[in-house]
Each structure stands twice: as C-alpha cells, then as structure tokens.
PDB file of C-alpha atoms in Angstrom:
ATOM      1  CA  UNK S  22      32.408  71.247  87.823  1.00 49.00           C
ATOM      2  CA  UNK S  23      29.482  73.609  88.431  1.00 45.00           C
ATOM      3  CA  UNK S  24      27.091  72.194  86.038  1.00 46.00           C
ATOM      4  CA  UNK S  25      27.707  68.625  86.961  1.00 45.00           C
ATOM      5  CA  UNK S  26      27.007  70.064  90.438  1.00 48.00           C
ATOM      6  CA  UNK S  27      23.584  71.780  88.807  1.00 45.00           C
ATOM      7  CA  UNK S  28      22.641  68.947  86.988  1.00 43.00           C
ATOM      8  CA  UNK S  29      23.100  66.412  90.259  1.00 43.00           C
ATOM      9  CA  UNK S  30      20.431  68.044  92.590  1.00 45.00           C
ATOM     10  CA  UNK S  31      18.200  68.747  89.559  1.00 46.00           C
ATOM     11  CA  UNK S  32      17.975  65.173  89.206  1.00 47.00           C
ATOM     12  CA  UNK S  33      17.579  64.575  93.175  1.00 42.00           C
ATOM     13  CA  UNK S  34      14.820  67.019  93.052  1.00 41.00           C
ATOM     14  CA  UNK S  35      12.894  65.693  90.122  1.00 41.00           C
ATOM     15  CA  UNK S  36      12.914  61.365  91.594  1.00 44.00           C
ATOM     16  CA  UNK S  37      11.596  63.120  94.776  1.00 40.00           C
ATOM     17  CA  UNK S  38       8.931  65.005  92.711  1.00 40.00           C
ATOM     18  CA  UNK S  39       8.391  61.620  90.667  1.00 45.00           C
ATOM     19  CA  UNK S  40       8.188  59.321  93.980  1.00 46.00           C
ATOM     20  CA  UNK S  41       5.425  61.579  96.100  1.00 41.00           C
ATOM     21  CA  UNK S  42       3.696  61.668  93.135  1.00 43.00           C
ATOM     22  CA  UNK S  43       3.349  58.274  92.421  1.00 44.00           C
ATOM     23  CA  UNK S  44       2.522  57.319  96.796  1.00 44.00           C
ATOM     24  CA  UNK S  45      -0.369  60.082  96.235  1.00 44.00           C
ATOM     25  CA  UNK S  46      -1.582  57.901  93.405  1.00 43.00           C
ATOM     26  CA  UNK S  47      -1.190  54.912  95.499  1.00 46.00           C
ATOM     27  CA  UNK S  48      -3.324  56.340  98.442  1.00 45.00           C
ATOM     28  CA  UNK S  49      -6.237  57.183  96.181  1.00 48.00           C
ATOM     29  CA  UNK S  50      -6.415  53.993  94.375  1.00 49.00           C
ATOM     30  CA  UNK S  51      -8.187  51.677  96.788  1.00 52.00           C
ATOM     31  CA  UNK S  52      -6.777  48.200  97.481  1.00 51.00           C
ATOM     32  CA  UNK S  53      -9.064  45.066  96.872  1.00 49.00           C
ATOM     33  CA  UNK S  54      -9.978  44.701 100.722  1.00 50.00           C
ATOM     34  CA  UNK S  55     -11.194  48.718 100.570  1.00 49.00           C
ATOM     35  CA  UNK S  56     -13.082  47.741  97.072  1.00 49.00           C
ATOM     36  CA  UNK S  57     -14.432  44.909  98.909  1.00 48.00           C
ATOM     37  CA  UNK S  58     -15.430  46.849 101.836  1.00 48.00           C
ATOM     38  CA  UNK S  59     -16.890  49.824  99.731  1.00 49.00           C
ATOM     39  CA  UNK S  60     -19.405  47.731  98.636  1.00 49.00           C
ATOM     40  CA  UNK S  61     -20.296  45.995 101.463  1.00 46.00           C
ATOM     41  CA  UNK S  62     -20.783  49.791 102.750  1.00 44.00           C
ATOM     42  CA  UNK S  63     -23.179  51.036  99.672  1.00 48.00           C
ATOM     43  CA  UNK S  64     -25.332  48.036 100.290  1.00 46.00           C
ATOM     44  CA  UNK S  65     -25.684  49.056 103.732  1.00 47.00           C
ATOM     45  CA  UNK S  66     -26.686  52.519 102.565  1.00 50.00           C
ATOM     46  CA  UNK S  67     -29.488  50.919  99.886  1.00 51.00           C
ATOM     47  CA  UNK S  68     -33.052  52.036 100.987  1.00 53.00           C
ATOM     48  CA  UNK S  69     -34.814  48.951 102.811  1.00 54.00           C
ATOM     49  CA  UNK S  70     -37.315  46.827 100.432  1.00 54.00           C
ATOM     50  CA  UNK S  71     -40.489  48.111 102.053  1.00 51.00           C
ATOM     51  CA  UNK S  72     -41.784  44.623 102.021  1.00 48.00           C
ATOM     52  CA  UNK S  73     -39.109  43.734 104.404  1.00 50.00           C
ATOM     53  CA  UNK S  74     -39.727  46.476 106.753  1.00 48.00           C
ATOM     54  CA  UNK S  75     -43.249  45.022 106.938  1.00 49.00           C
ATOM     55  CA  UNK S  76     -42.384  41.802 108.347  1.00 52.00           C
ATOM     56  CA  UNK S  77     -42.287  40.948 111.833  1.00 47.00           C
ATOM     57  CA  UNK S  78     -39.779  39.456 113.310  1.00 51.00           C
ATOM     58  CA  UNK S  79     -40.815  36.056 114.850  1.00 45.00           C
ATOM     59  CA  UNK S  80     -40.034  36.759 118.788  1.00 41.00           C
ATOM     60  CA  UNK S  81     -42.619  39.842 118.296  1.00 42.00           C
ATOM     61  CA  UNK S  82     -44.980  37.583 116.860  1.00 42.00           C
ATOM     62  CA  UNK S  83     -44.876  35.311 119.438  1.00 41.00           C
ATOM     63  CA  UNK S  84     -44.821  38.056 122.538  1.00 46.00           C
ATOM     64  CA  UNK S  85     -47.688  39.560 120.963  1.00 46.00           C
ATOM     65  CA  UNK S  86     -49.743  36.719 121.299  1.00 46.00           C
ATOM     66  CA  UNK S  87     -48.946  36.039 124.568  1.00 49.00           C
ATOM     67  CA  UNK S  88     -49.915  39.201 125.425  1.00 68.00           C
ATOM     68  CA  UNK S  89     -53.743  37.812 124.803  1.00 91.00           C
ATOM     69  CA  UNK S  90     -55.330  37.649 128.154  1.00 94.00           C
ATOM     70  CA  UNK S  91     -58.651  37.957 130.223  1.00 94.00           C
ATOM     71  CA  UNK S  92     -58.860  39.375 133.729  1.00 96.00           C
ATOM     72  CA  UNK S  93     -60.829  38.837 136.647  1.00 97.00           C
ATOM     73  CA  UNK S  94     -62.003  40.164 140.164  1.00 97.00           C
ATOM     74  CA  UNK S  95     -62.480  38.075 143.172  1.00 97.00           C
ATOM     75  CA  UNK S  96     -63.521  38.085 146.576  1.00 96.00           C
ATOM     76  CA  UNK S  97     -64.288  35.738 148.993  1.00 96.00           C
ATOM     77  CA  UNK S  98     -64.762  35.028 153.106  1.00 93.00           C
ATOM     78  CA  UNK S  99     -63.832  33.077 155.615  1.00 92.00           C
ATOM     79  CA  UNK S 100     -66.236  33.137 159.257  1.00 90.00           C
ATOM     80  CA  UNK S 101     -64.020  33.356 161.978  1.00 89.00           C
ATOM     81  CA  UNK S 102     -65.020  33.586 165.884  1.00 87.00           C
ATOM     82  CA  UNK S 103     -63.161  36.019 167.888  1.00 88.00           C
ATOM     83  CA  UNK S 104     -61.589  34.776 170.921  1.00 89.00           C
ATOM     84  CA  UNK S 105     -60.072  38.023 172.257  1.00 90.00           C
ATOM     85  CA  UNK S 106     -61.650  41.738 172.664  1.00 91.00           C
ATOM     86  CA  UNK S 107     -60.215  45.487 173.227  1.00 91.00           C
ATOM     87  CA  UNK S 108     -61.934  47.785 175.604  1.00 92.00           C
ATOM     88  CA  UNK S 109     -62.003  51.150 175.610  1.00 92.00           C
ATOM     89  CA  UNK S 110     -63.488  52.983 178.842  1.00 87.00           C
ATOM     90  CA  UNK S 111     -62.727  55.938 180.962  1.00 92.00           C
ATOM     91  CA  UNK S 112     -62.598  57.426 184.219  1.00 93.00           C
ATOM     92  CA  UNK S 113     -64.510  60.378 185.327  1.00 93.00           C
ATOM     93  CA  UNK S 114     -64.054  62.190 188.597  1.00 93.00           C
ATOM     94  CA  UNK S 115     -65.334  65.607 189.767  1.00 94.00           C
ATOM     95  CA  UNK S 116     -63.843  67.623 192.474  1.00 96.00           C
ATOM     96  CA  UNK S 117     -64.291  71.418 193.648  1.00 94.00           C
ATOM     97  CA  UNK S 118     -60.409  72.263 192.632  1.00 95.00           C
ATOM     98  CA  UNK S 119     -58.364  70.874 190.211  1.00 95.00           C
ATOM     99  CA  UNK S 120     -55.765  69.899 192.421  1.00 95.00           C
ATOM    100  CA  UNK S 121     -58.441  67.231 194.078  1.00 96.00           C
ATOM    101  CA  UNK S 122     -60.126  66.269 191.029  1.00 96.00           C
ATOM    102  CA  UNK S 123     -56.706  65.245 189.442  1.00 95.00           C
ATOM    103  CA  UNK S 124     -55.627  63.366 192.790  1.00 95.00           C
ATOM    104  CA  UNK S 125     -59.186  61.560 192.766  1.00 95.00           C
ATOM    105  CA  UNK S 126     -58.878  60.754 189.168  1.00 94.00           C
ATOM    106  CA  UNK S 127     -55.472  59.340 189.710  1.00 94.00           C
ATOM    107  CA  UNK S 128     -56.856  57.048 192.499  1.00 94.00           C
ATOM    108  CA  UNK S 129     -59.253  55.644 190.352  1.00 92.00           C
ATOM    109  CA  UNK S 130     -56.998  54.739 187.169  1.00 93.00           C
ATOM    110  CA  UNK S 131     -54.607  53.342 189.791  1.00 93.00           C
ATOM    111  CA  UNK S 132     -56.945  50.763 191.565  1.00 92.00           C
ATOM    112  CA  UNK S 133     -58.744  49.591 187.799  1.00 92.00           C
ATOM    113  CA  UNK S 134     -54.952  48.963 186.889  1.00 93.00           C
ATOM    114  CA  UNK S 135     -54.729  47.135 189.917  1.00 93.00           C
ATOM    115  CA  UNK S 136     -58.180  45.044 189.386  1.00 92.00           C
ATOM    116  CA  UNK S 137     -56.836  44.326 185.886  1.00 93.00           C
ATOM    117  CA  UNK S 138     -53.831  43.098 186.990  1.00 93.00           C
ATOM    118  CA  UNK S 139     -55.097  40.950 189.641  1.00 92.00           C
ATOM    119  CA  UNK S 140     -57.204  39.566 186.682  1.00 90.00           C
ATOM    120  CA  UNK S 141     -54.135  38.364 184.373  1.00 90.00           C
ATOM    121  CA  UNK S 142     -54.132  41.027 182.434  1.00 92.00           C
ATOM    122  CA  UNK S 143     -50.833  42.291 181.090  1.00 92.00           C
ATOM    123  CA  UNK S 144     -49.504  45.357 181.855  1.00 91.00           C
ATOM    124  CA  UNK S 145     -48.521  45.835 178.333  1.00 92.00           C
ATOM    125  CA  UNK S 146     -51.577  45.470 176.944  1.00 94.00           C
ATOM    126  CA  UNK S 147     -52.895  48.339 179.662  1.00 94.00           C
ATOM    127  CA  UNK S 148     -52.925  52.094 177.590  1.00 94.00           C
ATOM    128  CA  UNK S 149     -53.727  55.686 178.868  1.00 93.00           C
ATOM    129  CA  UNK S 150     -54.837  56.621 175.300  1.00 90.00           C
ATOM    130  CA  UNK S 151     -56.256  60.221 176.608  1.00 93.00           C
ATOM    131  CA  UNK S 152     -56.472  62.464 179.653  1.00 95.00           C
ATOM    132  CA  UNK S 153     -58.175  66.000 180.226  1.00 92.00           C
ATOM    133  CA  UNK S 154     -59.124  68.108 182.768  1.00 96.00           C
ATOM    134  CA  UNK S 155     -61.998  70.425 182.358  1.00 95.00           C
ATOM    135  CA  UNK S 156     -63.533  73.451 184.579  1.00 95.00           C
ATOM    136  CA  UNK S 157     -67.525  72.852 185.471  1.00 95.00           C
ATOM    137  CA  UNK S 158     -69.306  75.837 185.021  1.00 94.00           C
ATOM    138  CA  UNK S 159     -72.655  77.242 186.855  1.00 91.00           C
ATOM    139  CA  UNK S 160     -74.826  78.940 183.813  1.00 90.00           C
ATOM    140  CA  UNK S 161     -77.461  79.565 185.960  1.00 87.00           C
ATOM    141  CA  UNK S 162     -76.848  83.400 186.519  1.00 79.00           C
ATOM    142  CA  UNK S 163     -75.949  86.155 184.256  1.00 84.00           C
ATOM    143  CA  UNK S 164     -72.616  85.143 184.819  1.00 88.00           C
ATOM    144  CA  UNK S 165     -70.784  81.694 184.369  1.00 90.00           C
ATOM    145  CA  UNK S 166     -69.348  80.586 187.483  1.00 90.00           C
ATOM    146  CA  UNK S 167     -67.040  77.736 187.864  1.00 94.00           C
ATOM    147  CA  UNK S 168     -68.260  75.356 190.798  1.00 93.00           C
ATOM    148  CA  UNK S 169     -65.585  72.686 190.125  1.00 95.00           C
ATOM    149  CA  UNK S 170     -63.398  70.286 188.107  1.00 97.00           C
ATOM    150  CA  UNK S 171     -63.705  66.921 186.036  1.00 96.00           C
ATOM    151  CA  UNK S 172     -61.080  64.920 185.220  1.00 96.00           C
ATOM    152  CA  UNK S 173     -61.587  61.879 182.561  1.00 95.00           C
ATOM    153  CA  UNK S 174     -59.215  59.479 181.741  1.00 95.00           C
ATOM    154  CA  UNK S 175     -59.202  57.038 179.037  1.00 94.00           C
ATOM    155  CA  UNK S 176     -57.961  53.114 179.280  1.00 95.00           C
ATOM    156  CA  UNK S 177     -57.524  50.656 176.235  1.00 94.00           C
ATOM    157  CA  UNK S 178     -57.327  47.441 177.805  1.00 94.00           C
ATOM    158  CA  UNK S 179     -56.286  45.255 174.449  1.00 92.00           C
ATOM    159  CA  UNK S 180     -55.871  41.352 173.947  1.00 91.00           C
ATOM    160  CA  UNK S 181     -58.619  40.590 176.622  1.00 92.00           C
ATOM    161  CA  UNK S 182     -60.286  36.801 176.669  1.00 90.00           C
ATOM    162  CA  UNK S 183     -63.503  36.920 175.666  1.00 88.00           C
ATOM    163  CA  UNK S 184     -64.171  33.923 178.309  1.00 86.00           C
ATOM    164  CA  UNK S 185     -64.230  36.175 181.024  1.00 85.00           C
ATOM    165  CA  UNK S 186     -64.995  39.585 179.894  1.00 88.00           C
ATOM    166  CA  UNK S 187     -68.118  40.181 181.547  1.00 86.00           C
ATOM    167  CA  UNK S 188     -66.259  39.518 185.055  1.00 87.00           C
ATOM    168  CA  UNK S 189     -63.835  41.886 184.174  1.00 89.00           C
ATOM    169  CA  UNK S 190     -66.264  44.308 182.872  1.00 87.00           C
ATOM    170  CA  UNK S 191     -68.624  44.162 186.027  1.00 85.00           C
ATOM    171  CA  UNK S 192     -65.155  44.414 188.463  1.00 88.00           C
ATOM    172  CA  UNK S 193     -63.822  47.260 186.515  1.00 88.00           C
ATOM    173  CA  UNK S 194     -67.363  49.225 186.697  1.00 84.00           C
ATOM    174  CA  UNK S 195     -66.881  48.863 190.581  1.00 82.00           C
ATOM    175  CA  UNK S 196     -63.183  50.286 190.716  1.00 84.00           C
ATOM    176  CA  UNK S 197     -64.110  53.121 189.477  1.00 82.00           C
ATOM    177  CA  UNK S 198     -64.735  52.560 185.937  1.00 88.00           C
ATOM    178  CA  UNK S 199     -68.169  54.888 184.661  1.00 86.00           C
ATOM    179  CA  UNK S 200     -68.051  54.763 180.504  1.00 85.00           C
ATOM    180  CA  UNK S 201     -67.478  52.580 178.577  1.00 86.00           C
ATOM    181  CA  UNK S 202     -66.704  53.430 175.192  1.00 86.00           C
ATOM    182  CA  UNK S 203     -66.479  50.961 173.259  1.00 87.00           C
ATOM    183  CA  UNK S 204     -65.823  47.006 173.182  1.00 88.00           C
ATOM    184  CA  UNK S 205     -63.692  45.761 169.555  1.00 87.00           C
ATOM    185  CA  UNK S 206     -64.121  41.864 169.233  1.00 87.00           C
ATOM    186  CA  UNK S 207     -60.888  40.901 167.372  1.00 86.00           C
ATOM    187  CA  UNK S 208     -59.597  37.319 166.205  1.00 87.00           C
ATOM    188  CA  UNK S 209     -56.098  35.986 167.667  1.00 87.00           C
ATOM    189  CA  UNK S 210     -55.859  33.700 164.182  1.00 86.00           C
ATOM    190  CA  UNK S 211     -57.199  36.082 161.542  1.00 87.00           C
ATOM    191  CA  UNK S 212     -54.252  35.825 159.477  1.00 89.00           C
ATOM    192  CA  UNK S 213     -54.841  32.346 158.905  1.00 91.00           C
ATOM    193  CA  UNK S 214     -58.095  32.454 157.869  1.00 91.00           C
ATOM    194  CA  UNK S 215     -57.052  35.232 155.908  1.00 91.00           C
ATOM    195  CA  UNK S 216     -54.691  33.282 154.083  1.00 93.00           C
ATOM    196  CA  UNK S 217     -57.631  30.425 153.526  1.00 95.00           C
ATOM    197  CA  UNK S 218     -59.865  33.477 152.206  1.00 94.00           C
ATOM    198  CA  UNK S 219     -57.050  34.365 149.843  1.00 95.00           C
ATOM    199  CA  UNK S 220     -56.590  30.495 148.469  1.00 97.00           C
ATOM    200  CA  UNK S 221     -60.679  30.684 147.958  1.00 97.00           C
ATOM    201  CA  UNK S 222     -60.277  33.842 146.277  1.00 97.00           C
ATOM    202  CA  UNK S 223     -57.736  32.520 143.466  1.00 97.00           C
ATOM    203  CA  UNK S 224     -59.728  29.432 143.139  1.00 97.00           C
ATOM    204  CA  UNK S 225     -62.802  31.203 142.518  1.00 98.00           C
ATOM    205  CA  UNK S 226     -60.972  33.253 140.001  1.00 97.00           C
ATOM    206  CA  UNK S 227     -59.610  30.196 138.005  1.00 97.00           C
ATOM    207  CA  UNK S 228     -63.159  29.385 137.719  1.00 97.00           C
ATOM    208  CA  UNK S 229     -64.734  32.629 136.328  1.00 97.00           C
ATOM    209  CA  UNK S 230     -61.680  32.932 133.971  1.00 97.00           C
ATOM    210  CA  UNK S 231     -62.880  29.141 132.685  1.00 96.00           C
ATOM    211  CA  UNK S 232     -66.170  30.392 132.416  1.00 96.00           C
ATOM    212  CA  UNK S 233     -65.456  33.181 130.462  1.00 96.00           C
ATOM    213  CA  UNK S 234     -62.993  31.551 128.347  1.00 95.00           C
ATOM    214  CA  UNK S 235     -66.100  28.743 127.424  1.00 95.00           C
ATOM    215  CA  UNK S 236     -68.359  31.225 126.159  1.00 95.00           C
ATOM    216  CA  UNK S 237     -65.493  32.955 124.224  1.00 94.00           C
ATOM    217  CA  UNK S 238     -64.211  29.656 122.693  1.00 94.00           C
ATOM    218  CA  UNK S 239     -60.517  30.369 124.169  1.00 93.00           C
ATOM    219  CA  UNK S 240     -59.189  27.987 126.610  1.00 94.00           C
ATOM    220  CA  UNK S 241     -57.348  29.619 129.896  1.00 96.00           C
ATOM    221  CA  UNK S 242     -53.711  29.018 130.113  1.00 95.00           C
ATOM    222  CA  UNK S 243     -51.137  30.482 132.742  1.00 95.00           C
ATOM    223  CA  UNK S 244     -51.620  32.985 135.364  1.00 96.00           C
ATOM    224  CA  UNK S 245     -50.005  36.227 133.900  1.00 96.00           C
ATOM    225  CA  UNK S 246     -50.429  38.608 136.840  1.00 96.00           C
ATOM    226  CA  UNK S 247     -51.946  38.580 140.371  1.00 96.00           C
ATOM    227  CA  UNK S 248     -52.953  41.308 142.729  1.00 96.00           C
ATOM    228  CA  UNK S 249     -54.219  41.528 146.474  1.00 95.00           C
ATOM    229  CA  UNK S 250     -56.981  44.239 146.425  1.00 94.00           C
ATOM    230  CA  UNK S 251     -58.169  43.809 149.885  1.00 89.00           C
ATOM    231  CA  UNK S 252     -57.240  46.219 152.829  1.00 75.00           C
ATOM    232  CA  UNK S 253     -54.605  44.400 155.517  1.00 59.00           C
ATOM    233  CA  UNK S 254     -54.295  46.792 158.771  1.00 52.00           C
ATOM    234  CA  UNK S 255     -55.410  46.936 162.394  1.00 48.00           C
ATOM    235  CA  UNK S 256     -59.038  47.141 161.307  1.00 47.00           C
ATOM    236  CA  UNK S 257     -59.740  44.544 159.884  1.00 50.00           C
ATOM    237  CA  UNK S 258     -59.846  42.590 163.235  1.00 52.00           C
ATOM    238  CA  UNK S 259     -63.000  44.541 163.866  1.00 51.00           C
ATOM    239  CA  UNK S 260     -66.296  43.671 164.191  1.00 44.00           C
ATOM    240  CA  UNK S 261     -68.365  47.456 163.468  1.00 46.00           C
ATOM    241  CA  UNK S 262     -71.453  46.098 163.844  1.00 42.00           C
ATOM    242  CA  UNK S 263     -70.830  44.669 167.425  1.00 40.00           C
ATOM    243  CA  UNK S 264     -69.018  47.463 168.486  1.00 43.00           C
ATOM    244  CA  UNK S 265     -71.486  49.843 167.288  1.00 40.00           C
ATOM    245  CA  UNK S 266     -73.911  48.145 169.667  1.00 39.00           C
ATOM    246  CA  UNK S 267     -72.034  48.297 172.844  1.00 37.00           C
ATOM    247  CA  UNK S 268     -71.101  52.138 171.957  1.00 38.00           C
ATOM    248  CA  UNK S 269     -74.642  53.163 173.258  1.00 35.00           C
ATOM    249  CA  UNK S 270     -73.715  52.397 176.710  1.00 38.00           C
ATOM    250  CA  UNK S 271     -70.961  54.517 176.994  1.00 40.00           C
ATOM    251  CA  UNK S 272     -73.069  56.482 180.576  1.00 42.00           C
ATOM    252  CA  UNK S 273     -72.866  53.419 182.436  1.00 44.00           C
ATOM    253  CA  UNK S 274     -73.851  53.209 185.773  1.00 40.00           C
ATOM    254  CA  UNK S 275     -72.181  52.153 189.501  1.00 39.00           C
ATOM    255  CA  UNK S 276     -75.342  49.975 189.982  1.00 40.00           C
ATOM    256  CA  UNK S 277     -74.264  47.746 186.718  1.00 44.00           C
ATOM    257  CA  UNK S 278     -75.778  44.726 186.863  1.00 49.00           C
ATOM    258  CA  UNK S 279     -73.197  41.731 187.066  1.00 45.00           C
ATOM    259  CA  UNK S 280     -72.576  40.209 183.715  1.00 44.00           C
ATOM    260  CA  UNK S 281     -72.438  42.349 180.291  1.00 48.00           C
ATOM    261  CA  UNK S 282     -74.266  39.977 177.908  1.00 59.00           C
ATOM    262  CA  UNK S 283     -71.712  39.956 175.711  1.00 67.00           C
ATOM    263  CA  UNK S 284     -72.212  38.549 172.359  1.00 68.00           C
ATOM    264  CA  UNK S 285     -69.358  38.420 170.021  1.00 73.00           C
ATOM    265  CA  UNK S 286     -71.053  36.733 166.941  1.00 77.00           C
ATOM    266  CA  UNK S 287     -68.793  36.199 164.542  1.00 82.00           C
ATOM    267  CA  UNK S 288     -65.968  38.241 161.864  1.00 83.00           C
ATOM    268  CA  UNK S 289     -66.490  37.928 158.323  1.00 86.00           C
ATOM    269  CA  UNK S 290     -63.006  37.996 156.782  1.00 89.00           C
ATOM    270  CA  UNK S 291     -62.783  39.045 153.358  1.00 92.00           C
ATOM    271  CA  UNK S 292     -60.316  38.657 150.578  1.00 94.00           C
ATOM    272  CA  UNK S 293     -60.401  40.263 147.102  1.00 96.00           C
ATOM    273  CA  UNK S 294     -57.802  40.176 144.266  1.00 97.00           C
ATOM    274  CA  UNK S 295     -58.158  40.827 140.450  1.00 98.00           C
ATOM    275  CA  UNK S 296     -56.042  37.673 138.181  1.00 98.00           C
ATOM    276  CA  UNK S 297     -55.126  38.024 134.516  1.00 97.00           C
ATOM    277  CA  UNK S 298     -54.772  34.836 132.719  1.00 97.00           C
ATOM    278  CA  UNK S 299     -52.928  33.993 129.626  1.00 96.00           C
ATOM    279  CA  UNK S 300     -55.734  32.525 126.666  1.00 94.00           C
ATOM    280  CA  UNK S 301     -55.343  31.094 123.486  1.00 92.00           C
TER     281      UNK S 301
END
C-alpha cells in the first residue's frame, strides 16, 4: 500500500514537471503574428538608404519657394490745411509779497478764462499746464535783497478755430495775457488724410516691387508681409516750422497791435511702410 502510495505522487510530480516545461517552450517559440511583427520591427531598425534621406519631401519644396520674395520701403504725403490751433501762453504778475502777487496772478487767469469763454471756447479744452512763484531779487549791493514776487501761470487753450484766432489772440493779450509761448497749427481730419497717405504708400510700393521684379526677370505675385513704419501720436498734428516762428514772440507786449498775422500754411502728412512681395 505504501509504494502504490510512492509511486502515485511520483507520477503527479513528474506530468507537472513535463507540463511547465513544455508552456516555457511555448512562450519562447513565437507565434506567426509575433514572426510577422518581428520583422516588420527589424525593418524599422534598417539604417535609412542615404539617398532617401536626401530627398525632400514635396510640401518643403514647395514652402521653400514661396519663401522667394523682394521687399520694399515706402513713403508718401498727403497736404492737409489745418483748421484748428493750440495755444500756449502765460500769465505774469509781480507784486511786493507773495501773498499779493499770487492774488493778482489769480485775477488775471480768472478774467482770460472768462474772455475765452465768452469767445466759445470750451472749458475743457482750457489747461493750467504750469504754475510758479518766484522771489525777485535786488543784486545791486553786496548783498541780494528780495524787492518782491512773480507769479507766472501757464494756459493751453487747445482745439481753437483758426478763423478767429487773431481776435482771440489780441482779446486775450488785453486780459492780462503777456507771453505767448507758442501757437501748434493742428488738422481736425488728419487721420483721413493719413489713411489716403497710407493707400499712396502701398501703391507706390506695388510699383517699385514691379520695377524691380522687371529688371530681375521675376514677376511680383502676392503681398507676403506689410508694415506701418511711420510714427502715429499727438505730434504729428504739428506744424514745427510754424510754431517755431511764432515762439520768438513769447515777450509780448500790452500795446499788441490788433490782429496776429497768422499764417498757418499747410501740414505735410507722411506715411512710410516697408512691403515684401511673393516673386517667381
């Protein structure tokens, strides 16, 4: 009875020997889809054929030689005539103490705010842009001696008519108005002619591009990139050379004579941008 007993789980031990044997063989041969897949795998892992690494694909091709192109500056101007004008002038009193200087100075601004008013100007268009207060001094001895007080204060009166300035001008002067510092001619509609300069400014460009194209032998295609090169801020509503010429009467008299002469001429407005074109 024992060694049927031995010889029964000899025999269980030996098939379970026999069977893990046989599912390790199993597991290392490889099954036609893992053949099939091996080799799709070692052809992925074959060097390149340099030849084919040399070729370009087609989309490259084709960006690169889009990418020829030709590039051009432009500027060009529109004459406008300015219709409206900013004013910058002051207020200077003197006094023999501060406290009456700044009380005489205050006056004045009051009644040329008044004046300016009574003339249609707007009230937001009226600015104190500066105020000081200074000591006068007496150098004459060895000692400097103060004698009194001045007081300036500084108006910019913006978005004036130029039909009319000189009355307002020659009104202000006799409020109490004694420098004026400068007079900015300005254009109400400069961004439309702005806008015209720019449209000039892209047509000219088209026809340098052509030009440049002709001599080349290319022909000009699509517009590839455009940029505005020209300055757009509160300046460019100024006329420098105009103002430039009123700044030298900035010690005007009381005894102005009536009527300023004033001559706005005209604003140049100027546009500049650089276009690439596309050529082939």
């Amino acid at each position: 009875m024992k060694k049927a007993s031995f010889l029964l789980t000899t025999g269980l031990i030996l098939a379970l020997i026999t069977g893990c044997a046989a599912s390790s063989s199993r597991s290392n041969t490889p099954s036609k889809e893992q053949r099939a897949s091996g080799d799709t795998a070692e052809a992925q892992n074959q060097p390149e054929d340099p030849a084919d690494s040399q070729r370009l694909p087609d989309t490259f091709l084709s960006t690169a030689y889009n990418t020829n192109s030709i590039s051009v500056n432009s500027s060009e101007k529109v004459t406008v005539v300015p219709d409206i004008a900013q004013v910058e002038y002051s207020v200077r009193t003197q006094a023999s103490d501060a406290a009456s200087c700044q009380q005489k100075n205050t006056e004045s601004v009051s009644q040329v705010i008044g004046l300016l008013k009574s003339l249609n100007v707007d009230e937001a268009s009226i600015q104190t842009s500066d105020y000081y207060m200074n000591p006068v001094y007496n150098y004459s001895g060895n000692t400097p001696r103060v004698t009194g007080y001045e007081a300036i204060t500084t108006l910019t009166v913006s978005d004036l008519p130029i039909d009319g300035l000189d009355e307002i001008l020659s009104q202000s002067v006799s409020e109490g108005i004694n420098t004026i510092r400068s007079i900015t001619y300005q254009a109400s509609k400069y961004d439309e002619s702005y806008q015209q300069a720019l449209t000039a400014a892209v047509a000219s460009a088209r026809q340098k591009a052509q030009a440049l194209a002709d001599a080349a032998g290319c022909q000009v295609g699509s517009v590839i990139n455009i940029k505005e090169t020209s300055g757009y801020s509160q300046e460019r509503y100024s006329d420098s050379a105009l103002t430039g010429r009123y700044a030298a009467k900035q010690e005007m008299s009381l005894a102005m004579e009536d009527g300023a002469g004033i001559m706005p001429g005209e604003i140049q407005v100027e546009a500049s941008i650089v276009v690439e074109y596309q050529i082939y």
